[in-house]
């Protein structure tokens, strides 16, 4: 069993649901209590043992590169004013991040495909930076890695029936408490979803997924869908759904975004009150 050491974070989408702000501020950089959303994702990946990260960006996402880079001018200023501690964050300056540009946002399947060279011959994780999890024990990706042996895995959660049309939905049979074997997957089913188990933004794939990504054609929303590549692989390979224990927040939805900020803010103020 190979260790999962590499992760792809696709962050090249246009964020159309959040326009007009996403015209200049990438959704992945939405602030959540003084940190951008994507930093929580990088932290989750590193905590799960990931050693190399590839972020897929596009032309208007340079802010992400700037954020995870040193700013010597700012450091010099803070040093002079004895405030350097305010910028002290290992994740920001020392994360093992590489970047690649997706020239046209043709879909998540296309974005992941760009990581083919980076991945090489190892299993790898995919984390969607607009899906944030608050988990009671282990981070969402760490939960998937705990179950990983050799087959691909998708983080899943139960979702209310009327919301299923917004997700990839799996048909799956329970194997263990939190583990399901997937026999079908449908992207955003308008009618008759195969279950109430929805795909979340956490995956572990074997490099064999690239041979399916190569062959997919434009699907739902006119995009190259990762879901279609997973579906194509199901006839040849096993794929498991792992039920993620924790609360999921889609920061592209205002309601979730505000709830997440409030919850983290309450947690933080509780910590400072109790000194923990
Ligand atoms: P989403 O569909 O949630 O994000 O994709 P989006 O496309 O930016 O937003 P809408 O649908 O237009 O409102 C999930 C993740 O995949 C990335 C996005 O940046 C987001 O983080 N993505 C999506 C890509 O990197 N490339 C793509 O072609 C599409």
GROMACS .gro file of C-alpha atoms and ligand atoms in nm:
model
  305
    1UNK     CA    1   0.000   0.000   0.000
    2UNK     CA    2   0.145   0.333  -0.112
    3UNK     CA    3   0.121   0.626   0.126
    4UNK     CA    4  -0.087   0.920  -0.002
    5UNK     CA    5   0.171   1.201  -0.017
    6UNK     CA    6   0.045   1.425  -0.297
    7UNK     CA    7  -0.262   1.642  -0.325
    8UNK     CA    8  -0.423   1.850  -0.598
    9UNK     CA    9  -0.630   2.154  -0.504
   10UNK     CA   10  -0.827   2.281  -0.807
   11UNK     CA   11  -0.879   2.655  -0.769
   12UNK     CA   12  -0.918   2.777  -1.126
   13UNK     CA   13  -1.297   2.807  -1.150
   14UNK     CA   14  -1.473   3.135  -1.228
   15UNK     CA   15  -1.686   3.130  -0.914
   16UNK     CA   16  -1.986   3.249  -1.114
   17UNK     CA   17  -2.235   3.185  -0.834
   18UNK     CA   18  -2.053   3.442  -0.624
   19UNK     CA   19  -2.022   3.720  -0.881
   20UNK     CA   20  -1.961   4.010  -0.879
   21UNK     CA   21  -1.707   3.979  -0.592
   22UNK     CA   22  -1.531   3.682  -0.757
   23UNK     CA   23  -1.444   3.906  -1.051
   24UNK     CA   24  -1.155   4.031  -0.838
   25UNK     CA   25  -1.153   3.811  -0.525
   26UNK     CA   26  -1.121   3.436  -0.586
   27UNK     CA   27  -1.372   3.229  -0.388
   28UNK     CA   28  -1.075   3.033  -0.251
   29UNK     CA   29  -0.949   3.357  -0.093
   30UNK     CA   30  -1.273   3.443   0.087
   31UNK     CA   31  -1.166   3.544   0.438
   32UNK     CA   32  -1.262   3.322   0.728
   33UNK     CA   33  -1.148   3.480   1.052
   34UNK     CA   34  -0.832   3.641   0.912
   35UNK     CA   35  -0.730   3.344   0.698
   36UNK     CA   36  -0.838   3.269   0.340
   37UNK     CA   37  -1.048   2.957   0.283
   38UNK     CA   38  -0.771   2.784   0.091
   39UNK     CA   39  -0.538   2.801   0.392
   40UNK     CA   40  -0.773   2.577   0.591
   41UNK     CA   41  -0.754   2.328   0.303
   42UNK     CA   42  -0.373   2.339   0.289
   43UNK     CA   43  -0.364   2.290   0.668
   44UNK     CA   44  -0.603   1.994   0.642
   45UNK     CA   45  -0.384   1.836   0.372
   46UNK     CA   46  -0.062   1.881   0.568
   47UNK     CA   47  -0.221   1.746   0.887
   48UNK     CA   48  -0.327   1.439   0.689
   49UNK     CA   49   0.039   1.373   0.596
   50UNK     CA   50   0.044   1.528   0.248
   51UNK     CA   51   0.398   1.625   0.147
   52UNK     CA   52   0.345   1.791  -0.193
   53UNK     CA   53   0.056   2.008  -0.305
   54UNK     CA   54  -0.035   2.123  -0.656
   55UNK     CA   55  -0.277   2.414  -0.673
   56UNK     CA   56  -0.448   2.458  -1.011
   57UNK     CA   57  -0.495   2.829  -1.073
   58UNK     CA   58  -0.597   3.056  -1.357
   59UNK     CA   59  -0.494   3.398  -1.480
   60UNK     CA   60  -0.688   3.596  -1.221
   61UNK     CA   61  -0.580   3.389  -0.920
   62UNK     CA   62  -0.235   3.536  -0.862
   63UNK     CA   63  -0.352   3.642  -0.519
   64UNK     CA   64  -0.324   3.278  -0.412
   65UNK     CA   65   0.042   3.262  -0.519
   66UNK     CA   66   0.116   3.594  -0.349
   67UNK     CA   67  -0.046   3.477  -0.028
   68UNK     CA   68   0.166   3.162   0.002
   69UNK     CA   69   0.485   3.355  -0.073
   70UNK     CA   70   0.708   3.566   0.147
   71UNK     CA   71   0.669   3.939   0.140
   72UNK     CA   72   1.018   4.066   0.219
   73UNK     CA   73   0.907   4.429   0.224
   74UNK     CA   74   0.631   4.361   0.476
   75UNK     CA   75   0.863   4.144   0.685
   76UNK     CA   76   1.124   4.424   0.697
   77UNK     CA   77   0.859   4.672   0.805
   78UNK     CA   78   0.720   4.442   1.075
   79UNK     CA   79   1.068   4.365   1.203
   80UNK     CA   80   1.142   4.735   1.244
   81UNK     CA   81   0.821   4.783   1.439
   82UNK     CA   82   0.859   4.465   1.648
   83UNK     CA   83   0.549   4.309   1.498
   84UNK     CA   84   0.700   4.020   1.305
   85UNK     CA   85   0.506   3.771   1.519
   86UNK     CA   86   0.186   3.889   1.344
   87UNK     CA   87   0.302   3.725   1.023
   88UNK     CA   88   0.453   3.415   1.177
   89UNK     CA   89   0.271   3.127   1.012
   90UNK     CA   90   0.459   2.823   0.888
   91UNK     CA   91   0.170   2.718   0.664
   92UNK     CA   92   0.182   3.043   0.473
   93UNK     CA   93   0.551   3.055   0.402
   94UNK     CA   94   0.671   2.695   0.420
   95UNK     CA   95   0.402   2.484   0.260
   96UNK     CA   96   0.524   2.253  -0.017
   97UNK     CA   97   0.308   2.411  -0.288
   98UNK     CA   98   0.349   2.411  -0.666
   99UNK     CA   99   0.115   2.575  -0.914
  100UNK     CA  100  -0.017   2.508  -1.258
  101UNK     CA  101  -0.246   2.717  -1.471
  102UNK     CA  102  -0.566   2.594  -1.628
  103UNK     CA  103  -0.601   2.824  -1.927
  104UNK     CA  104  -0.977   2.785  -1.959
  105UNK     CA  105  -1.209   2.660  -1.682
  106UNK     CA  106  -1.342   2.359  -1.869
  107UNK     CA  107  -1.445   2.173  -1.557
  108UNK     CA  108  -1.314   1.993  -1.253
  109UNK     CA  109  -1.221   1.686  -1.459
  110UNK     CA  110  -0.995   1.900  -1.677
  111UNK     CA  111  -0.840   2.073  -1.372
  112UNK     CA  112  -0.752   1.740  -1.208
  113UNK     CA  113  -0.617   1.604  -1.538
  114UNK     CA  114  -0.358   1.882  -1.541
  115UNK     CA  115  -0.197   1.716  -1.238
  116UNK     CA  116  -0.100   1.402  -1.432
  117UNK     CA  117   0.275   1.477  -1.446
  118UNK     CA  118   0.282   1.596  -1.085
  119UNK     CA  119   0.113   1.279  -0.960
  120UNK     CA  120   0.332   1.032  -1.152
  121UNK     CA  121   0.269   0.680  -1.036
  122UNK     CA  122   0.132   0.736  -0.687
  123UNK     CA  123  -0.209   0.758  -0.526
  124UNK     CA  124  -0.312   1.118  -0.466
  125UNK     CA  125  -0.575   1.327  -0.293
  126UNK     CA  126  -0.802   1.594  -0.439
  127UNK     CA  127  -0.941   1.861  -0.206
  128UNK     CA  128  -1.194   2.117  -0.328
  129UNK     CA  129  -1.112   2.448  -0.163
  130UNK     CA  130  -1.470   2.569  -0.141
  131UNK     CA  131  -1.576   2.272   0.073
  132UNK     CA  132  -1.463   2.324   0.431
  133UNK     CA  133  -1.512   2.070   0.708
  134UNK     CA  134  -1.520   2.111   1.083
  135UNK     CA  135  -1.460   1.763   1.219
  136UNK     CA  136  -1.479   1.657   1.583
  137UNK     CA  137  -1.179   1.423   1.576
  138UNK     CA  138  -0.984   1.395   1.253
  139UNK     CA  139  -0.977   1.619   0.947
  140UNK     CA  140  -1.186   1.508   0.648
  141UNK     CA  141  -0.891   1.399   0.431
  142UNK     CA  142  -0.728   1.219   0.726
  143UNK     CA  143  -1.052   1.019   0.765
  144UNK     CA  144  -1.031   0.907   0.401
  145UNK     CA  145  -0.663   0.822   0.431
  146UNK     CA  146  -0.739   0.608   0.737
  147UNK     CA  147  -0.949   0.378   0.515
  148UNK     CA  148  -0.726   0.390   0.207
  149UNK     CA  149  -0.572   0.058   0.099
  150UNK     CA  150  -0.552   0.040  -0.278
  151UNK     CA  151  -0.892   0.145  -0.415
  152UNK     CA  152  -1.010   0.499  -0.488
  153UNK     CA  153  -1.217   0.670  -0.219
  154UNK     CA  154  -1.467   0.953  -0.219
  155UNK     CA  155  -1.579   1.147   0.086
  156UNK     CA  156  -1.959   1.127   0.107
  157UNK     CA  157  -2.229   1.261   0.336
  158UNK     CA  158  -2.604   1.220   0.363
  159UNK     CA  159  -2.791   1.517   0.220
  160UNK     CA  160  -3.160   1.613   0.238
  161UNK     CA  161  -3.362   1.487  -0.061
  162UNK     CA  162  -3.445   1.829  -0.210
  163UNK     CA  163  -3.077   1.932  -0.214
  164UNK     CA  164  -2.942   1.624  -0.390
  165UNK     CA  165  -2.981   1.785  -0.733
  166UNK     CA  166  -2.688   2.013  -0.645
  167UNK     CA  167  -2.440   1.729  -0.587
  168UNK     CA  168  -2.280   1.423  -0.734
  169UNK     CA  169  -2.483   1.137  -0.583
  170UNK     CA  170  -2.368   0.776  -0.546
  171UNK     CA  171  -2.541   0.443  -0.558
  172UNK     CA  172  -2.363   0.240  -0.295
  173UNK     CA  173  -2.379  -0.060  -0.069
  174UNK     CA  174  -2.264  -0.047   0.291
  175UNK     CA  175  -1.950  -0.252   0.357
  176UNK     CA  176  -1.859  -0.132   0.707
  177UNK     CA  177  -1.986   0.134   0.945
  178UNK     CA  178  -1.864   0.431   0.741
  179UNK     CA  179  -1.757   0.256   0.422
  180UNK     CA  180  -1.973   0.200   0.113
  181UNK     CA  181  -1.888   0.033  -0.216
  182UNK     CA  182  -1.994   0.257  -0.502
  183UNK     CA  183  -2.167   0.102  -0.803
  184UNK     CA  184  -2.284   0.419  -0.975
  185UNK     CA  185  -2.244   0.795  -0.954
  186UNK     CA  186  -2.459   1.068  -1.110
  187UNK     CA  187  -2.372   1.438  -1.134
  188UNK     CA  188  -2.650   1.671  -1.016
  189UNK     CA  189  -2.947   1.437  -1.073
  190UNK     CA  190  -3.259   1.638  -1.160
  191UNK     CA  191  -3.485   1.338  -1.093
  192UNK     CA  192  -3.452   1.004  -0.910
  193UNK     CA  193  -3.116   1.039  -0.732
  194UNK     CA  194  -2.973   0.691  -0.669
  195UNK     CA  195  -2.948   0.751  -0.289
  196UNK     CA  196  -2.914   1.033  -0.039
  197UNK     CA  197  -2.534   0.995  -0.029
  198UNK     CA  198  -2.373   1.299  -0.187
  199UNK     CA  199  -2.015   1.346  -0.300
  200UNK     CA  200  -1.817   1.600  -0.096
  201UNK     CA  201  -1.497   1.772  -0.204
  202UNK     CA  202  -1.250   1.509  -0.082
  203UNK     CA  203  -1.114   1.223  -0.289
  204UNK     CA  204  -0.825   0.978  -0.310
  205UNK     CA  205  -0.746   0.840  -0.654
  206UNK     CA  206  -0.503   0.602  -0.810
  207UNK     CA  207  -0.318   0.734  -1.115
  208UNK     CA  208  -0.539   0.507  -1.329
  209UNK     CA  209  -0.808   0.781  -1.305
  210UNK     CA  210  -0.611   0.979  -1.566
  211UNK     CA  211  -0.685   0.722  -1.835
  212UNK     CA  212  -1.058   0.782  -1.773
  213UNK     CA  213  -1.016   1.160  -1.748
  214UNK     CA  214  -0.848   1.151  -2.088
  215UNK     CA  215  -1.158   1.004  -2.248
  216UNK     CA  216  -1.445   1.200  -2.089
  217UNK     CA  217  -1.654   1.438  -2.293
  218UNK     CA  218  -1.839   1.749  -2.180
  219UNK     CA  219  -2.116   1.653  -1.941
  220UNK     CA  220  -2.339   1.836  -1.690
  221UNK     CA  221  -2.316   2.215  -1.730
  222UNK     CA  222  -2.108   2.170  -2.049
  223UNK     CA  223  -1.804   2.092  -1.830
  224UNK     CA  224  -1.555   1.806  -1.823
  225UNK     CA  225  -1.682   1.639  -1.508
  226UNK     CA  226  -1.464   1.444  -1.265
  227UNK     CA  227  -1.778   1.247  -1.179
  228UNK     CA  228  -1.798   1.113  -1.537
  229UNK     CA  229  -1.441   0.979  -1.516
  230UNK     CA  230  -1.521   0.812  -1.182
  231UNK     CA  231  -1.836   0.661  -1.335
  232UNK     CA  232  -1.637   0.526  -1.632
  233UNK     CA  233  -1.385   0.365  -1.394
  234UNK     CA  234  -1.649   0.181  -1.191
  235UNK     CA  235  -1.681  -0.107  -1.438
  236UNK     CA  236  -1.308  -0.183  -1.404
  237UNK     CA  237  -1.208  -0.077  -1.053
  238UNK     CA  238  -1.347  -0.067  -0.703
  239UNK     CA  239  -1.427   0.271  -0.553
  240UNK     CA  240  -1.542   0.331  -0.198
  241UNK     CA  241  -1.743   0.608  -0.042
  242UNK     CA  242  -1.631   0.705   0.308
  243UNK     CA  243  -1.884   0.884   0.522
  244UNK     CA  244  -1.708   1.188   0.661
  245UNK     CA  245  -1.774   1.261   1.024
  246UNK     CA  246  -1.801   1.637   1.058
  247UNK     CA  247  -1.990   1.943   0.938
  248UNK     CA  248  -1.945   2.056   0.581
  249UNK     CA  249  -1.964   2.417   0.470
  250UNK     CA  250  -1.986   2.517   0.103
  251UNK     CA  251  -1.837   2.863   0.120
  252UNK     CA  252  -1.990   2.946  -0.219
  253UNK     CA  253  -2.324   2.954  -0.034
  254UNK     CA  254  -2.367   3.265   0.173
  255UNK     CA  255  -2.561   3.083   0.444
  256UNK     CA  256  -2.284   2.825   0.493
  257UNK     CA  257  -2.013   3.089   0.474
  258UNK     CA  258  -2.168   3.301   0.749
  259UNK     CA  259  -2.243   2.996   0.966
  260UNK     CA  260  -1.880   2.881   0.936
  261UNK     CA  261  -1.738   3.220   1.028
  262UNK     CA  262  -1.971   3.245   1.329
  263UNK     CA  263  -1.887   2.897   1.447
  264UNK     CA  264  -1.511   2.946   1.422
  265UNK     CA  265  -1.537   3.287   1.583
  266UNK     CA  266  -1.736   3.140   1.875
  267UNK     CA  267  -1.484   2.855   1.911
  268UNK     CA  268  -1.197   3.105   1.917
  269UNK     CA  269  -1.358   3.336   2.168
  270UNK     CA  270  -1.441   3.033   2.385
  271UNK     CA  271  -1.075   2.926   2.366
  272UNK     CA  272  -0.953   3.270   2.471
  273UNK     CA  273  -1.207   3.283   2.758
  274UNK     CA  274  -1.106   2.941   2.892
  275UNK     CA  275  -0.738   2.991   2.804
  276UNK     CA  276  -0.735   2.657   2.612
  277LIG     P1  277  -1.710   2.483  -0.838
  277LIG     O1  278  -1.799   2.452  -0.951
  277LIG     O2  279  -1.764   2.477  -0.699
  277LIG     O3  280  -1.646   2.627  -0.851
  277LIG     O4  281  -1.581   2.393  -0.850
  277LIG     P2  282  -1.655   2.734  -0.964
  277LIG     O5  283  -1.668   2.669  -1.098
  277LIG     O6  284  -1.543   2.827  -0.944
  277LIG     O7  285  -1.790   2.806  -0.921
  277LIG     P3  286  -1.926   2.833  -0.997
  277LIG     O8  287  -1.989   2.698  -1.019
  277LIG     O9  288  -1.892   2.902  -1.127
  277LIG    O10  289  -2.000   2.921  -0.905
  277LIG     C1  290  -1.515   2.335  -0.736
  277LIG     C2  291  -1.367   2.374  -0.735
  277LIG    O11  292  -1.305   2.335  -0.855
  277LIG     C3  293  -1.236   2.442  -0.914
  277LIG     C4  294  -1.301   2.569  -0.857
  277LIG    O12  295  -1.205   2.675  -0.851
  277LIG     C5  296  -1.348   2.525  -0.720
  277LIG    O13  297  -1.250   2.547  -0.621
  277LIG     N1  298  -1.248   2.435  -1.061
  277LIG     C6  299  -1.369   2.424  -1.122
  277LIG     C7  300  -1.133   2.441  -1.137
  277LIG    O14  301  -1.019   2.449  -1.085
  277LIG     N2  302  -1.143   2.438  -1.274
  277LIG     C8  303  -1.263   2.427  -1.337
  277LIG    O15  304  -1.265   2.425  -1.462
  277LIG     C9  305  -1.379   2.421  -1.258
   0.00000   0.00000   0.00000
